[in-house]
Amino acid sequence: ANTNRDASGEAGTVGYSGAELEAAAEASTRTALEDALECALADVCGEACSGSAARALARRALRRAPKPQGWDYEFPAVRGLFMKLRAASAAAASTDTNTADTAARSTAVASITVRHAESEFGPSKEVTYATAHALASDVAGALEGVSAVLARVAVDERCVLLLTTTLQQERQRAMGRLPCAACGRFFNGYRGLRWHQQISHGENYAEAVAVAANASNMQLACAPHHERSATANALRARWEGTERERRARRLALPAGAAAARAGDCDALRGLAMASGGGADGWAFAAEQDCVHWAAGEGHVHALRVLIEEGGCAPDGVQRAAGSVGRTPLHWAARNGHVGALRYLCGDALDAADASVGRPKCNPNAATPDGTTPLMLAVWKGHRRAADYLISAGADLHALNRFGCNAAQWAAQAGDVGMCAWLRKRGLDMRVINHNGHSALHKAAQKQQREVCEWLVTKCGLGLEHMRPDSHDSSTPGDLARAEGATALADWLDEQRRTLAGGGTP
């Protein structure tokens, strides 16, 4: 392939594949990192590691991170260098007849002293390091000042330098991932970073929202297409394309699931016959969650084929991430398909329909976190589905693992009508979950003002439901304000002050 050069002198991209461009960028980045490490080692370690020794160590020890979800390179050699220099100091101290004081000799052995010869940058000096971590921290600091290819450098508890290159940062940015400034890892978008801040770094909700919003804004502020080089734009297009393909593969359905989703009974039977017929022929249906797909789309005829002809389990649980433990009943409830619910619960669909031999699924089936089909129906506003489930034996008062009942699900969805219906059915709207969240906290967090006003003025939620939660001491007003709903936050705070003063909403 032939390179060309633009007006700035940068190598062009004509004739090069995306893979070749990325390989060239990686090679260039590694070379720049090795050069930077050589300079940093010489700058910090002085006579102890300079010239060819620093160059050899930089090239030998720099390695790719085993799982580049954050930093993409590691440099683990500083601890070894410290130990080597400390051993040399110990040997020197043991032969130094002038070091008679045992305590002084012990101190000399426990630390290292690096000597810097006089240069154009300053007079000769000596720097003492008591720990390998202190030495690694100074090398990291020196790196930050000498390399344009580094976006971030940190030192872990093993004294390993964790290096995030600008190439890695741009790659992750192109794939829609946001960096955590605290630990250097990247996460899928605003929500992923916000959850990480709360769970891994113990930030309260408002702080986590602020961190995620700031990272999102910085993402938007990256250089526009016309200000980037041709190579940078070509690499970004490659990474964006790779991410689109990854997402498409994740969303693509295998043939059985696609047929179940479409309610194509002939296609389902054809797949079973192509696989040999009989029980073995229908094995694909369980592997591809076909009953779940049919239930979620409300295809009762496909459910009959899968369960009655194919012998598929009507209450199988999913293993896929994000849906772990859900049964077909969960999906039928979530999407409001009453016919599918009736079939799965063993009831006749109409006066002419017989329910003999039907499946009898448990209407209170719960996922590992305690989510029931009724909770999903309520969350999505499907009142007919919720009404049927209760008539079929679903527990209106069930709590999930976090201590939430259906009231919290309806509140966060902003459905005043559903909230009123649940209250009329006898549901306790005043439940406070294990984190100290009432339905008011849930509604405020989702900026649902109408529900907040109904809960306070019509449902009677009081001061105890407005208290700071036990997770990060956030009131409903704090949660609303963190999401930018200032007017709602002010209203909630005013209601809290009124109630605290003995007044009424």
Short mmCIF file of C-alpha atoms in Angstrom, two decimals:
data_model
loop_
_atom_site.label_atom_id
_atom_site.label_comp_id
_atom_site.label_asym_id
_atom_site.label_seq_id
_atom_site.Cartn_x
_atom_site.Cartn_y
_atom_site.Cartn_z
CA ALA A 1 0.00 0.00 0.00
CA ASN A 2 1.16 3.51 -0.75
CA THR A 3 1.05 6.26 1.84
CA ASN A 4 0.28 9.84 1.00
CA ARG A 5 0.63 12.87 3.22
CA ASP A 6 -1.72 15.73 3.87
CA ALA A 7 -0.74 19.37 4.23
CA SER A 8 0.25 18.84 7.85
CA GLY A 9 2.71 16.11 6.89
CA GLU A 10 0.75 13.30 8.55
CA ALA A 11 0.66 9.97 6.78
CA GLY A 12 -2.61 9.51 4.94
CA THR A 13 -4.94 6.53 5.04
CA VAL A 14 -5.35 5.66 1.34
CA GLY A 15 -4.57 2.03 0.67
CA TYR A 16 -4.59 0.95 4.31
CA SER A 17 -7.21 -1.21 5.98
CA GLY A 18 -8.64 -0.27 9.36
CA ALA A 19 -6.78 -3.15 10.97
CA GLU A 20 -3.48 -1.98 9.46
CA LEU A 21 -4.05 1.58 10.64
CA GLU A 22 -4.83 0.39 14.16
CA ALA A 23 -1.79 -1.90 14.23
CA ALA A 24 0.43 1.00 13.13
CA ALA A 25 -1.10 3.27 15.78
CA GLU A 26 -0.54 0.62 18.46
CA ALA A 27 3.10 0.16 17.43
CA SER A 28 3.69 3.91 17.45
CA THR A 29 2.04 4.23 20.85
CA ARG A 30 4.16 1.48 22.37
CA THR A 31 7.35 3.05 21.07
CA ALA A 32 6.34 6.41 22.54
CA LEU A 33 5.54 4.74 25.89
CA GLU A 34 8.91 2.99 25.99
CA ASP A 35 10.66 6.29 25.28
CA ALA A 36 8.63 8.03 27.98
CA LEU A 37 9.41 5.31 30.53
CA GLU A 38 13.10 5.54 29.73
CA CYS A 39 13.04 9.29 30.36
CA ALA A 40 10.97 8.96 33.55
CA LEU A 41 13.20 6.23 35.02
CA ALA A 42 16.33 8.25 34.31
CA ASP A 43 14.72 11.39 35.72
CA VAL A 44 13.64 9.75 38.98
CA CYS A 45 16.33 7.13 39.55
CA GLY A 46 19.29 9.16 38.40
CA GLU A 47 22.58 7.25 38.26
CA ALA A 48 20.88 4.05 39.50
CA CYS A 49 18.89 3.56 36.28
CA SER A 50 19.81 5.73 33.32
CA GLY A 51 20.96 5.41 29.75
CA SER A 52 21.02 1.89 28.36
CA ALA A 53 19.83 0.40 31.69
CA ALA A 54 16.67 2.54 31.68
CA ARG A 55 16.10 1.83 27.99
CA ALA A 56 16.43 -1.93 28.43
CA LEU A 57 14.13 -1.99 31.47
CA ALA A 58 11.48 0.08 29.71
CA ARG A 59 11.42 -2.18 26.67
CA ARG A 60 11.60 -5.44 28.61
CA ALA A 61 9.00 -4.76 31.31
CA LEU A 62 6.29 -2.75 29.52
CA ARG A 63 3.37 -5.10 28.84
CA ARG A 64 -0.20 -5.02 27.60
CA ALA A 65 -2.84 -5.13 30.34
CA PRO A 66 -4.35 -8.64 30.57
CA LYS A 67 -7.91 -7.24 30.55
CA PRO A 68 -7.85 -3.77 29.00
CA GLN A 69 -11.23 -2.61 30.35
CA GLY A 70 -9.50 0.54 31.57
CA TRP A 71 -5.74 1.02 31.26
CA ASP A 72 -4.20 -0.78 28.30
CA TYR A 73 -0.56 -1.06 29.46
CA GLU A 74 1.18 -1.97 32.70
CA PHE A 75 4.73 -1.44 33.94
CA PRO A 76 5.41 -3.80 36.88
CA ALA A 77 9.19 -3.32 37.18
CA VAL A 78 9.41 -0.57 39.80
CA ARG A 79 9.08 -2.86 42.82
CA GLY A 80 11.83 -5.10 41.44
CA LEU A 81 14.02 -2.08 40.80
CA PHE A 82 13.46 -0.86 44.36
CA MET A 83 14.34 -4.27 45.81
CA LYS A 84 17.49 -4.46 43.67
CA LEU A 85 18.66 -1.01 44.78
CA ARG A 86 17.81 -1.80 48.40
CA ALA A 87 19.87 -4.99 48.25
CA ALA A 88 22.77 -2.98 46.87
CA SER A 89 22.37 -0.48 49.72
CA ALA A 90 22.34 -3.32 52.25
CA ALA A 91 25.52 -4.78 50.80
CA ALA A 92 27.21 -1.39 50.90
CA ALA A 93 26.08 -0.79 54.49
CA SER A 94 27.40 -4.16 55.65
CA THR A 95 30.90 -3.37 54.35
CA ASP A 96 30.90 0.26 55.44
CA THR A 97 33.17 0.37 58.52
CA ASN A 98 32.07 3.95 59.13
CA THR A 99 28.49 2.86 59.72
CA ALA A 100 28.96 1.51 63.19
CA ASP A 101 25.59 2.56 64.51
CA THR A 102 23.27 -0.46 64.12
CA ALA A 103 20.11 1.70 63.97
CA ALA A 104 21.63 3.91 61.26
CA ARG A 105 22.66 0.86 59.25
CA SER A 106 19.14 -0.63 59.60
CA THR A 107 17.58 2.61 58.32
CA ALA A 108 19.94 2.67 55.36
CA VAL A 109 19.04 -0.91 54.46
CA ALA A 110 15.24 -0.34 54.70
CA SER A 111 15.25 2.55 52.21
CA ILE A 112 17.11 3.51 49.04
CA THR A 113 18.86 6.70 48.09
CA VAL A 114 19.21 7.66 44.42
CA ARG A 115 21.86 10.11 43.34
CA HIS A 116 21.50 12.66 40.58
CA ALA A 117 24.65 14.08 39.06
CA GLU A 118 24.95 17.79 38.41
CA SER A 119 23.44 18.76 35.07
CA GLU A 120 22.14 21.74 33.13
CA PHE A 121 18.87 21.26 34.99
CA GLY A 122 20.36 21.69 38.45
CA PRO A 123 23.03 20.74 40.98
CA SER A 124 23.70 17.21 42.15
CA LYS A 125 21.24 15.84 44.71
CA GLU A 126 20.19 12.75 46.60
CA VAL A 127 16.59 11.53 47.04
CA THR A 128 15.62 8.85 49.57
CA TYR A 129 12.67 6.51 49.06
CA ALA A 130 11.35 4.56 52.02
CA THR A 131 8.99 2.37 49.98
CA ALA A 132 8.62 0.98 46.49
CA HIS A 133 5.27 2.73 46.23
CA ALA A 134 6.89 6.10 46.80
CA LEU A 135 9.38 5.39 44.03
CA ALA A 136 6.59 4.22 41.69
CA SER A 137 4.57 7.36 42.44
CA ASP A 138 7.48 9.58 41.44
CA VAL A 139 8.00 7.62 38.21
CA ALA A 140 4.27 8.03 37.48
CA GLY A 141 4.53 11.76 38.12
CA ALA A 142 7.51 12.03 35.78
CA LEU A 143 5.61 10.12 33.08
CA GLU A 144 2.74 12.57 33.14
CA GLY A 145 5.08 15.33 32.13
CA VAL A 146 6.95 13.67 29.27
CA SER A 147 4.42 11.72 27.20
CA ALA A 148 1.70 13.02 24.91
CA VAL A 149 0.35 9.50 24.35
CA LEU A 150 -0.73 9.03 27.98
CA ALA A 151 -4.26 9.96 29.06
CA ARG A 152 -3.90 8.63 32.60
CA VAL A 153 -1.27 7.01 34.82
CA ALA A 154 -1.84 5.48 38.25
CA VAL A 155 -0.04 3.22 40.71
CA ASP A 156 -1.80 0.22 42.26
CA GLU A 157 -1.15 -1.49 45.59
CA ARG A 158 1.44 -3.78 43.94
CA CYS A 159 3.43 -0.72 42.80
CA VAL A 160 2.49 -1.50 39.17
CA LEU A 161 2.10 1.53 36.90
CA LEU A 162 -1.30 1.43 35.15
CA LEU A 163 -1.07 3.31 31.86
CA THR A 164 -4.09 4.44 29.85
CA THR A 165 -3.04 5.69 26.44
CA THR A 166 -4.82 8.35 24.43
CA LEU A 167 -5.38 5.65 21.80
CA GLN A 168 -7.25 3.52 24.35
CA GLN A 169 -9.23 6.55 25.55
CA GLU A 170 -10.34 7.39 22.00
CA ARG A 171 -11.19 3.75 21.32
CA GLN A 172 -13.42 3.53 24.38
CA ARG A 173 -14.98 6.92 23.64
CA ALA A 174 -15.89 5.79 20.12
CA MET A 175 -17.64 2.77 21.65
CA GLY A 176 -19.75 4.96 23.93
CA ARG A 177 -17.93 4.12 27.17
CA LEU A 178 -17.19 6.62 29.90
CA PRO A 179 -14.07 6.62 32.13
CA CYS A 180 -14.08 6.54 35.92
CA ALA A 181 -11.56 9.14 37.06
CA ALA A 182 -11.13 7.31 40.38
CA CYS A 183 -10.09 3.85 39.14
CA GLY A 184 -9.47 4.28 35.40
CA ARG A 185 -11.99 1.71 34.17
CA PHE A 186 -14.56 2.41 31.44
CA PHE A 187 -18.30 1.79 31.68
CA ASN A 188 -21.22 1.63 29.30
CA GLY A 189 -22.64 5.13 29.20
CA TYR A 190 -24.09 7.41 31.84
CA ARG A 191 -26.03 4.77 33.73
CA GLY A 192 -23.15 2.31 33.89
CA LEU A 193 -20.77 4.92 35.29
CA ARG A 194 -23.36 6.20 37.77
CA TRP A 195 -23.99 2.71 39.15
CA HIS A 196 -20.25 2.08 39.38
CA GLN A 197 -19.74 5.27 41.39
CA GLN A 198 -22.42 4.23 43.89
CA ILE A 199 -21.52 0.56 44.20
CA SER A 200 -17.71 0.57 43.90
CA HIS A 201 -16.79 3.99 45.27
CA GLY A 202 -19.59 4.55 47.79
CA GLU A 203 -20.71 7.86 46.30
CA ASN A 204 -24.18 9.09 47.21
CA TYR A 205 -26.75 9.39 44.44
CA ALA A 206 -26.22 13.11 43.81
CA GLU A 207 -22.43 12.74 43.64
CA ALA A 208 -22.68 9.73 41.33
CA VAL A 209 -25.03 11.60 39.00
CA ALA A 210 -22.66 14.58 38.93
CA VAL A 211 -19.66 12.39 38.06
CA ALA A 212 -21.54 10.58 35.28
CA ALA A 213 -22.94 13.83 33.88
CA ASN A 214 -19.49 15.43 33.87
CA ALA A 215 -17.98 12.45 32.04
CA SER A 216 -20.84 12.55 29.51
CA ASN A 217 -20.30 16.26 28.90
CA MET A 218 -16.58 15.72 28.39
CA GLN A 219 -17.44 13.01 25.89
CA LEU A 220 -19.57 15.46 23.94
CA ALA A 221 -16.79 18.05 24.04
CA CYS A 222 -14.30 15.89 22.13
CA ALA A 223 -12.83 17.34 18.96
CA PRO A 224 -15.30 17.43 16.03
CA HIS A 225 -14.67 15.40 12.88
CA HIS A 226 -13.19 18.26 10.85
CA GLU A 227 -10.61 19.05 13.56
CA ARG A 228 -9.26 15.50 13.81
CA SER A 229 -6.58 14.05 11.55
CA ALA A 230 -7.44 11.68 8.73
CA THR A 231 -5.90 8.79 10.66
CA ALA A 232 -7.84 9.64 13.82
CA ASN A 233 -11.10 9.81 11.87
CA ALA A 234 -10.38 6.51 10.13
CA LEU A 235 -9.65 4.81 13.46
CA ARG A 236 -12.75 6.27 15.06
CA ALA A 237 -14.88 5.03 12.14
CA ARG A 238 -13.36 1.55 12.59
CA TRP A 239 -14.11 1.46 16.32
CA GLU A 240 -17.64 2.80 15.88
CA GLY A 241 -18.28 0.16 13.22
CA THR A 242 -16.93 -2.58 15.48
CA GLU A 243 -19.24 -1.45 18.27
CA ARG A 244 -22.27 -1.37 15.93
CA GLU A 245 -21.49 -4.91 14.81
CA ARG A 246 -21.11 -6.07 18.42
CA ARG A 247 -24.46 -4.61 19.36
CA ALA A 248 -26.11 -6.05 16.27
CA ARG A 249 -24.79 -9.52 17.11
CA ARG A 250 -26.08 -9.18 20.66
CA LEU A 251 -29.53 -8.16 19.44
CA ALA A 252 -29.72 -10.69 16.61
CA LEU A 253 -31.99 -13.60 17.44
CA PRO A 254 -31.32 -17.23 16.56
CA ALA A 255 -33.87 -18.82 14.24
CA GLY A 256 -36.01 -20.41 16.96
CA ALA A 257 -36.31 -17.28 19.05
CA ALA A 258 -37.09 -15.22 15.95
CA ALA A 259 -39.86 -17.64 14.95
CA ALA A 260 -41.33 -17.59 18.47
CA ARG A 261 -41.21 -13.80 18.57
CA ALA A 262 -43.05 -13.66 15.25
CA GLY A 263 -45.54 -16.35 16.31
CA ASP A 264 -44.57 -18.45 13.28
CA CYS A 265 -45.76 -21.92 14.25
CA ASP A 266 -44.82 -23.49 10.91
CA ALA A 267 -41.25 -22.25 11.27
CA LEU A 268 -41.07 -23.66 14.80
CA ARG A 269 -42.31 -27.06 13.62
CA GLY A 270 -39.88 -26.93 10.69
CA LEU A 271 -36.93 -26.30 12.98
CA ALA A 272 -37.97 -29.22 15.17
CA MET A 273 -38.22 -31.55 12.16
CA ALA A 274 -34.87 -30.34 10.80
CA SER A 275 -33.33 -31.29 14.14
CA GLY A 276 -34.66 -34.83 13.98
CA GLY A 277 -38.14 -34.43 15.43
CA GLY A 278 -39.27 -35.83 18.75
CA ALA A 279 -38.12 -34.43 22.08
CA ASP A 280 -34.57 -33.92 20.81
CA GLY A 281 -35.84 -31.92 17.89
CA TRP A 282 -37.37 -29.34 20.20
CA ALA A 283 -34.23 -28.89 22.30
CA PHE A 284 -33.50 -25.61 20.51
CA ALA A 285 -36.63 -24.07 22.03
CA ALA A 286 -35.31 -24.25 25.58
CA GLU A 287 -31.85 -23.10 24.56
CA GLN A 288 -33.27 -20.04 22.79
CA ASP A 289 -35.98 -19.12 25.35
CA CYS A 290 -38.68 -19.60 22.72
CA VAL A 291 -41.52 -19.86 25.25
CA HIS A 292 -40.42 -16.55 26.78
CA TRP A 293 -40.40 -14.85 23.38
CA ALA A 294 -43.82 -16.18 22.46
CA ALA A 295 -45.27 -15.14 25.83
CA GLY A 296 -43.71 -11.69 25.62
CA GLU A 297 -45.34 -11.10 22.25
CA GLY A 298 -48.68 -12.61 23.32
CA HIS A 299 -48.67 -15.43 20.75
CA VAL A 300 -50.92 -17.98 22.44
CA HIS A 301 -50.96 -20.23 19.35
CA ALA A 302 -47.13 -20.37 19.43
CA LEU A 303 -47.22 -21.12 23.16
CA ARG A 304 -49.53 -24.06 22.47
CA VAL A 305 -47.21 -25.45 19.80
CA LEU A 306 -44.13 -25.09 22.01
CA ILE A 307 -45.69 -26.45 25.20
CA GLU A 308 -48.26 -28.97 23.96
CA GLU A 309 -46.48 -30.26 20.87
CA GLY A 310 -42.87 -29.57 21.77
CA GLY A 311 -43.06 -30.43 25.45
CA CYS A 312 -41.33 -27.19 26.42
CA ALA A 313 -41.46 -26.11 30.05
CA PRO A 314 -44.05 -23.37 30.53
CA ASP A 315 -42.21 -21.95 33.55
CA GLY A 316 -38.55 -22.20 32.57
CA VAL A 317 -36.26 -19.48 33.92
CA GLN A 318 -33.96 -17.35 31.85
CA ARG A 319 -30.21 -17.21 32.34
CA ALA A 320 -29.44 -14.24 30.09
CA ALA A 321 -27.89 -11.17 31.72
CA GLY A 322 -30.53 -8.58 32.55
CA SER A 323 -33.33 -11.16 32.59
CA VAL A 324 -32.01 -13.77 35.02
CA GLY A 325 -34.79 -15.77 36.63
CA ARG A 326 -37.67 -14.44 34.54
CA THR A 327 -40.31 -16.91 33.47
CA PRO A 328 -42.63 -16.65 30.44
CA LEU A 329 -45.26 -15.33 32.86
CA HIS A 330 -43.00 -12.38 33.68
CA TRP A 331 -42.77 -11.42 30.02
CA ALA A 332 -46.47 -11.81 29.33
CA ALA A 333 -47.19 -9.60 32.37
CA ARG A 334 -44.57 -7.02 31.47
CA ASN A 335 -46.08 -6.56 28.03
CA GLY A 336 -49.71 -6.79 29.13
CA HIS A 337 -50.78 -9.90 27.22
CA VAL A 338 -53.76 -11.16 29.19
CA GLY A 339 -54.44 -14.04 26.80
CA ALA A 340 -50.94 -15.42 27.31
CA LEU A 341 -51.31 -14.96 31.06
CA ARG A 342 -54.59 -16.88 31.10
CA TYR A 343 -53.10 -19.71 29.04
CA LEU A 344 -49.98 -19.99 31.22
CA CYS A 345 -52.04 -19.92 34.42
CA GLY A 346 -54.29 -22.69 33.10
CA ASP A 347 -57.50 -20.70 32.53
CA ALA A 348 -59.83 -20.91 29.54
CA LEU A 349 -59.36 -18.07 27.05
CA ASP A 350 -63.09 -17.74 26.40
CA ALA A 351 -66.37 -19.61 26.87
CA ALA A 352 -65.67 -21.94 23.94
CA ASP A 353 -62.15 -22.77 25.02
CA ALA A 354 -61.28 -25.78 27.17
CA SER A 355 -58.55 -25.46 29.80
CA VAL A 356 -57.96 -29.19 30.21
CA GLY A 357 -54.29 -30.10 30.07
CA ARG A 358 -53.12 -26.50 30.31
CA PRO A 359 -49.97 -25.48 32.18
CA LYS A 360 -50.45 -24.19 35.72
CA CYS A 361 -47.75 -21.62 36.22
CA ASN A 362 -47.22 -19.98 39.59
CA PRO A 363 -48.48 -16.35 39.43
CA ASN A 364 -46.07 -15.51 42.27
CA ALA A 365 -42.96 -16.82 40.53
CA ALA A 366 -40.10 -14.52 41.54
CA THR A 367 -36.70 -13.75 40.08
CA PRO A 368 -33.62 -13.94 42.34
CA ASP A 369 -34.19 -10.30 43.34
CA GLY A 370 -37.83 -10.99 44.16
CA THR A 371 -39.49 -9.43 41.10
CA THR A 372 -42.91 -10.94 40.42
CA PRO A 373 -45.01 -10.82 37.24
CA LEU A 374 -47.45 -8.49 39.00
CA MET A 375 -44.70 -5.96 39.72
CA LEU A 376 -43.77 -5.86 36.05
CA ALA A 377 -47.39 -5.45 34.94
CA VAL A 378 -47.81 -2.56 37.40
CA TRP A 379 -44.53 -0.93 36.32
CA LYS A 380 -45.61 -0.93 32.68
CA GLY A 381 -49.12 0.29 33.45
CA HIS A 382 -51.02 -2.83 32.34
CA ARG A 383 -54.06 -2.67 34.66
CA ARG A 384 -55.99 -5.51 32.99
CA ALA A 385 -52.96 -7.80 33.27
CA ALA A 386 -52.45 -6.81 36.91
CA ASP A 387 -56.14 -7.37 37.66
CA TYR A 388 -56.05 -10.83 36.09
CA LEU A 389 -52.89 -11.84 37.97
CA ILE A 390 -54.48 -10.88 41.29
CA SER A 391 -57.56 -12.91 40.41
CA ALA A 392 -55.28 -15.84 39.56
CA GLY A 393 -53.65 -15.71 42.99
CA ALA A 394 -50.81 -13.18 42.66
CA ASP A 395 -49.88 -11.64 46.00
CA LEU A 396 -50.66 -7.92 45.83
CA HIS A 397 -48.57 -7.29 48.95
CA ALA A 398 -45.41 -9.16 47.89
CA LEU A 399 -42.05 -7.49 48.59
CA ASN A 400 -38.95 -7.93 46.49
CA ARG A 401 -35.49 -8.55 47.96
CA PHE A 402 -35.03 -4.80 48.49
CA GLY A 403 -38.27 -4.45 50.43
CA CYS A 404 -40.24 -2.76 47.62
CA ASN A 405 -43.87 -3.58 46.92
CA ALA A 406 -45.88 -2.73 43.80
CA ALA A 407 -46.38 0.85 45.06
CA GLN A 408 -42.74 1.71 44.41
CA TRP A 409 -42.95 0.23 40.92
CA ALA A 410 -46.02 2.31 40.05
CA ALA A 411 -44.57 5.47 41.58
CA GLN A 412 -41.34 5.40 39.61
CA ALA A 413 -43.35 4.84 36.42
CA GLY A 414 -45.31 8.05 37.09
CA ASP A 415 -48.69 6.33 36.80
CA VAL A 416 -51.12 8.11 39.14
CA GLY A 417 -54.02 6.03 37.87
CA MET A 418 -52.22 2.79 38.67
CA CYS A 419 -51.25 4.11 42.11
CA ALA A 420 -54.88 4.98 42.86
CA TRP A 421 -56.05 1.58 41.60
CA LEU A 422 -53.53 -0.25 43.77
CA ARG A 423 -54.55 1.76 46.81
CA LYS A 424 -58.20 0.96 46.15
CA ARG A 425 -57.28 -2.74 45.96
CA GLY A 426 -55.82 -2.44 49.46
CA LEU A 427 -52.09 -2.10 48.78
CA ASP A 428 -50.05 -0.32 51.46
CA MET A 429 -48.69 2.77 49.65
CA ARG A 430 -46.66 3.78 52.73
CA VAL A 431 -44.11 0.94 52.65
CA ILE A 432 -40.48 1.97 53.21
CA ASN A 433 -37.90 -0.39 51.71
CA HIS A 434 -34.62 -1.65 53.17
CA ASN A 435 -32.73 1.41 51.88
CA GLY A 436 -35.19 3.79 53.49
CA HIS A 437 -36.92 4.59 50.21
CA SER A 438 -40.64 5.24 50.16
CA ALA A 439 -42.71 5.49 47.00
CA LEU A 440 -42.02 9.22 47.23
CA HIS A 441 -38.26 8.66 46.92
CA LYS A 442 -38.85 6.49 43.84
CA ALA A 443 -41.12 9.02 42.16
CA ALA A 444 -38.77 11.92 42.95
CA GLN A 445 -35.77 10.07 41.57
CA LYS A 446 -37.64 9.60 38.26
CA GLN A 447 -38.87 13.23 38.30
CA GLN A 448 -42.52 12.19 38.49
CA ARG A 449 -44.07 15.36 39.95
CA GLU A 450 -47.71 14.35 39.48
CA VAL A 451 -47.18 11.16 41.47
CA CYS A 452 -45.23 13.03 44.16
CA GLU A 453 -48.08 15.49 44.61
CA TRP A 454 -50.66 12.69 44.72
CA LEU A 455 -48.67 10.71 47.30
CA VAL A 456 -48.35 13.73 49.60
CA THR A 457 -51.71 15.47 49.16
CA LYS A 458 -54.05 12.55 48.41
CA CYS A 459 -52.37 9.46 49.83
CA GLY A 460 -51.11 10.96 53.05
CA LEU A 461 -47.42 10.15 52.88
CA GLY A 462 -45.81 12.18 55.63
CA LEU A 463 -42.54 13.23 57.17
CA GLU A 464 -41.36 9.66 57.76
CA HIS A 465 -41.57 9.07 54.00
CA MET A 466 -39.44 12.16 53.27
CA ARG A 467 -36.55 11.35 55.58
CA PRO A 468 -32.98 10.83 54.34
CA ASP A 469 -32.56 7.27 53.14
CA SER A 470 -30.20 4.81 54.81
CA HIS A 471 -28.08 4.33 51.69
CA ASP A 472 -26.56 7.79 51.26
CA SER A 473 -28.80 10.08 53.32
CA SER A 474 -30.74 11.40 50.32
CA THR A 475 -34.22 12.88 50.79
CA PRO A 476 -36.76 12.82 47.94
CA GLY A 477 -35.79 16.44 47.29
CA ASP A 478 -32.11 15.51 47.05
CA LEU A 479 -32.88 12.78 44.53
CA ALA A 480 -34.99 15.08 42.37
CA ARG A 481 -32.36 17.83 42.47
CA ALA A 482 -29.60 15.40 41.45
CA GLU A 483 -31.61 14.65 38.31
CA GLY A 484 -32.02 18.33 37.48
CA ALA A 485 -35.67 18.58 38.58
CA THR A 486 -35.09 21.74 40.65
CA ALA A 487 -38.71 22.87 40.82
CA LEU A 488 -39.85 19.45 42.06
CA ALA A 489 -36.97 19.35 44.57
CA ASP A 490 -37.95 22.78 45.94
CA TRP A 491 -41.59 21.68 46.27
CA LEU A 492 -40.62 18.48 48.10
CA ASP A 493 -38.31 20.38 50.45
CA GLU A 494 -41.06 22.88 51.19
CA GLN A 495 -43.51 20.05 51.99
CA ARG A 496 -40.91 18.51 54.30
CA ARG A 497 -40.41 21.80 56.16
CA THR A 498 -44.16 22.30 56.47
CA LEU A 499 -44.69 18.85 57.94
CA ALA A 500 -41.70 19.21 60.26
CA GLY A 501 -43.23 22.43 61.57
CA GLY A 502 -46.53 20.72 62.35
CA GLY A 503 -48.37 21.97 59.28
CA THR A 504 -50.31 20.08 56.63
CA PRO A 505 -49.53 19.80 52.90
#
